[in-house]
mmCIF file of C-alpha atoms in Angstrom:
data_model
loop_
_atom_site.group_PDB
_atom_site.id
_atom_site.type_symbol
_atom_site.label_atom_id
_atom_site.label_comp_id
_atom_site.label_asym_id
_atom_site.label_seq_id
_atom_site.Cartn_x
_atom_site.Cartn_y
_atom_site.Cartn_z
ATOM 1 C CA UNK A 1 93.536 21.318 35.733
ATOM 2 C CA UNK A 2 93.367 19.668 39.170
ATOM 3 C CA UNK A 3 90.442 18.122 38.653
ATOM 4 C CA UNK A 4 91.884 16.679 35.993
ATOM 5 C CA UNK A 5 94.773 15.211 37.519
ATOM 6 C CA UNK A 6 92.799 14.034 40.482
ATOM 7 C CA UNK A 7 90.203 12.113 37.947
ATOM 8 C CA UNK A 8 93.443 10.589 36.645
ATOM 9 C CA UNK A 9 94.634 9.636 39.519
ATOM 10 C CA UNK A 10 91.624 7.870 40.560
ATOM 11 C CA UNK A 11 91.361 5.706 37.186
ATOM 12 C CA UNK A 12 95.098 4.890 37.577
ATOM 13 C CA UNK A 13 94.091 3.500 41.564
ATOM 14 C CA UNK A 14 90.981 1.797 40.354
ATOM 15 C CA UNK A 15 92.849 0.408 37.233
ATOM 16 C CA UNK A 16 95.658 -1.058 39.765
ATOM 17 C CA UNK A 17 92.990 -2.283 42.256
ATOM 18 C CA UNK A 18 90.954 -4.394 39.397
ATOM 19 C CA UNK A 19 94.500 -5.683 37.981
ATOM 20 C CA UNK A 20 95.526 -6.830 41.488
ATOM 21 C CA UNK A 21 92.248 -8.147 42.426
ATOM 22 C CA UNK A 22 92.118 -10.595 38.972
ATOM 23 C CA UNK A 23 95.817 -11.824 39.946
ATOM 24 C CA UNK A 24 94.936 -12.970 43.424
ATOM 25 C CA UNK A 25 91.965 -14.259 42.137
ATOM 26 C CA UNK A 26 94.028 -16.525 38.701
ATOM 27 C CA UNK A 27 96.272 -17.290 41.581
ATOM 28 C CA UNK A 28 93.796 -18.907 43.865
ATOM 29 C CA UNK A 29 92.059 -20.725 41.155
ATOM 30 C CA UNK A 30 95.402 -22.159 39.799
ATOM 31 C CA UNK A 31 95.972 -23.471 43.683
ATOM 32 C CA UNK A 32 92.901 -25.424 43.482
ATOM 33 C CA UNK A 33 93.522 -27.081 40.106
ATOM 34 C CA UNK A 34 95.517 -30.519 39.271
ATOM 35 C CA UNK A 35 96.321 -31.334 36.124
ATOM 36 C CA UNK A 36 96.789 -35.045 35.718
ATOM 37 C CA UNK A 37 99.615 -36.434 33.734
ATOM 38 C CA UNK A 38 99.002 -39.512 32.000
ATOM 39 C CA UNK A 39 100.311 -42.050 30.750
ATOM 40 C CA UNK A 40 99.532 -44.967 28.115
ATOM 41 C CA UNK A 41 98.313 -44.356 24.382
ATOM 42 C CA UNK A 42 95.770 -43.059 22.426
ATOM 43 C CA UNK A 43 95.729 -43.442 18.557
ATOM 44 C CA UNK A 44 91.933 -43.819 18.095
ATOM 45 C CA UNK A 45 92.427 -46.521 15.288
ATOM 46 C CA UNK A 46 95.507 -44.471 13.284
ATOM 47 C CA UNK A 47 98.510 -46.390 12.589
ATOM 48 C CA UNK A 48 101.459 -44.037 13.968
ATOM 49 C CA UNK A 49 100.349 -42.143 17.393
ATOM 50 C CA UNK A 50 101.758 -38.103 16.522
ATOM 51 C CA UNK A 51 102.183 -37.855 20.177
ATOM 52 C CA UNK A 52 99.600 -35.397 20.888
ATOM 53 C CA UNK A 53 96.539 -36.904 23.312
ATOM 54 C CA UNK A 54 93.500 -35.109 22.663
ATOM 55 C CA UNK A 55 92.410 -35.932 26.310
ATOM 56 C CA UNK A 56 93.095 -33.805 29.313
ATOM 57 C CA UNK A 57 91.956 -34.482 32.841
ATOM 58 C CA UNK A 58 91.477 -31.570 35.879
ATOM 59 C CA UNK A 59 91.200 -31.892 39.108
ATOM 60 C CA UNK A 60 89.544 -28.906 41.028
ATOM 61 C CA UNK A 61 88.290 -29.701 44.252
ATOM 62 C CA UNK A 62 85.634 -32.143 44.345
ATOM 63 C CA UNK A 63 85.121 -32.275 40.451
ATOM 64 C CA UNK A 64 87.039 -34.127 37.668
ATOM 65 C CA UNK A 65 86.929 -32.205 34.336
ATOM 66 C CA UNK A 66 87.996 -34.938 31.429
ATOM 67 C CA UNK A 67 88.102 -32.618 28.091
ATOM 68 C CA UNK A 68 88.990 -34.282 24.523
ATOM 69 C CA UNK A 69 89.422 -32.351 21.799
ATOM 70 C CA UNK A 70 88.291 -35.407 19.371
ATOM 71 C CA UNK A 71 84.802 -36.895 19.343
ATOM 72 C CA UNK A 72 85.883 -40.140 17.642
ATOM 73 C CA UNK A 73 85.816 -42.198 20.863
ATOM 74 C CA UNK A 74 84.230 -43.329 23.545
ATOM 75 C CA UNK A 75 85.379 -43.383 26.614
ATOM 76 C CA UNK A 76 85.369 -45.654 29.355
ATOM 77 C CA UNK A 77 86.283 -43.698 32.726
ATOM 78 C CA UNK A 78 87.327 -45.861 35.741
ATOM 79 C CA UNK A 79 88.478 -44.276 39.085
ATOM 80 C CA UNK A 80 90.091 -47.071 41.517
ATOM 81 C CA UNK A 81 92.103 -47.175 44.166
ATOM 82 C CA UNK A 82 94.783 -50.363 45.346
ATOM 83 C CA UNK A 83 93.122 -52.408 42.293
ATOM 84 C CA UNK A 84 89.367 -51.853 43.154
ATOM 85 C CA UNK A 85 87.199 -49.807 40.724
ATOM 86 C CA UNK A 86 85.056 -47.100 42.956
ATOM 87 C CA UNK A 87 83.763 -45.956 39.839
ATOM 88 C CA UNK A 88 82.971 -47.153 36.218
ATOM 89 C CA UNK A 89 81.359 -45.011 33.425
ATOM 90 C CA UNK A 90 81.199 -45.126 29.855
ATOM 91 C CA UNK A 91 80.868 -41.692 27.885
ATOM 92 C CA UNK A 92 79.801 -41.339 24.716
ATOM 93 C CA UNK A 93 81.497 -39.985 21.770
ATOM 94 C CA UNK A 94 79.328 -37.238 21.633
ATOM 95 C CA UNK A 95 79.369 -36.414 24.907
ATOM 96 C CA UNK A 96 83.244 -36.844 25.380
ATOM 97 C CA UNK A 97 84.233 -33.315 25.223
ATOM 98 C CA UNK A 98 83.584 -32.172 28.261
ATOM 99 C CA UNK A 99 82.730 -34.626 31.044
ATOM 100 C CA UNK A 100 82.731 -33.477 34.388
ATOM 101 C CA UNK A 101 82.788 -36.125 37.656
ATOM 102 C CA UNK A 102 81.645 -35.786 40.867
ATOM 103 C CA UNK A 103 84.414 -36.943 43.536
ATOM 104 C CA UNK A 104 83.217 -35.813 46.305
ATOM 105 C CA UNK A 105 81.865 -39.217 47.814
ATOM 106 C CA UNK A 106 86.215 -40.285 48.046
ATOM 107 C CA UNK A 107 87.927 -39.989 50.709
ATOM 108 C CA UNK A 108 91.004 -37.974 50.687
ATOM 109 C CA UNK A 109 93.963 -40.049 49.297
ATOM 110 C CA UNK A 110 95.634 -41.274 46.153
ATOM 111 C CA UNK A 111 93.732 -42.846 43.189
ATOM 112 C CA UNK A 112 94.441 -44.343 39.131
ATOM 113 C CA UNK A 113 92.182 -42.612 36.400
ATOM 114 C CA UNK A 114 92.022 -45.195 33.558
ATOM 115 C CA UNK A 115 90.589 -43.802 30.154
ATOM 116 C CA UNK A 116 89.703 -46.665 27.616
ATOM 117 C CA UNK A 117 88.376 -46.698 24.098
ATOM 118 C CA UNK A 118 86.587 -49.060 21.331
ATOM 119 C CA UNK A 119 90.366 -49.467 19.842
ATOM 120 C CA UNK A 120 92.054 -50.299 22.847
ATOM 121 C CA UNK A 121 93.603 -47.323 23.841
ATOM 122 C CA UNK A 122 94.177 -46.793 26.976
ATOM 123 C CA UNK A 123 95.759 -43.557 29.372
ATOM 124 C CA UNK A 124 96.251 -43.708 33.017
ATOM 125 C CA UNK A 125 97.038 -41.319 35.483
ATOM 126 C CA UNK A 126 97.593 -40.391 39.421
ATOM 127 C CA UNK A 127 95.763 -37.710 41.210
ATOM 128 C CA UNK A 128 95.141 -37.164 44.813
ATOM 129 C CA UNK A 129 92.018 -36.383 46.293
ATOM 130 C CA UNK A 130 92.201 -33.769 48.803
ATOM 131 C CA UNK A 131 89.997 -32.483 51.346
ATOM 132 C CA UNK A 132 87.668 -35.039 53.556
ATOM 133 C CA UNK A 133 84.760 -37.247 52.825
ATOM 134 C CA UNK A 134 81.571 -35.470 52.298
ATOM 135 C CA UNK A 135 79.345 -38.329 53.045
#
């Protein structure tokens, strides 16, 4: 009977270690991660917008993650910074959902993310760029 208390015991510590373990670890990932809050429109050619954007941008460290849950567009990415484009790409609708960028080449500081389609949509945002230059 006490060994079978003691084997108990030492799930119920192991349990409590591998719960504790994945919190610290969700809660230094979320520290790390921007979302970025646009603004702007994106209908993709319907009539009435229903208010949902299908496009979602992440900013984890050095690396933009631009996710849109519809392939119908694509997607002209510009990153600039007080009105000069440092970076210009056009993604395809195929390959629009999941794009990941590289920032690591910016400095630290404050830029616009401008998202453009073939129907003249267009969503903006502000994100900051922390850390320091890695060139």
């Amino acid at each position: 009977m006490v060994k079978g208390k003691k084997m108990f015991t030492w799930i119920v510590c192991v349990f409590f270690v591998l719960i504790f373990s994945g919190l610290i670890v969700q809660d230094l990932s979320a520290k790390t991660m921007s979302a970025v809050t646009f603004g702007g429109w994106w209908t993709e050619g319907h009539r009435s917008a229903s208010g949902v954007v299908p496009i979602s941008a992440v900013i984890n460290g050095d690396i933009l993650s631009i996710q849109s849950s519809s392939q119908r567009s694509d997607i002209v990415v510009r990153i600039s910074k007080d009105g000069i484009v440092l970076y210009e790409a056009r993604v395809s609708a195929s390959e629009a959902e999941y794009t990941m960028i590289d920032l690591g080449g910016l400095d630290a500081d404050t830029y616009v993310l401008d998202l453009t389609n073939q129907w003249g949509d267009h969503l903006y945002g502000i994100f900051e760029k922390e850390g320091s230059n890695s060139l």
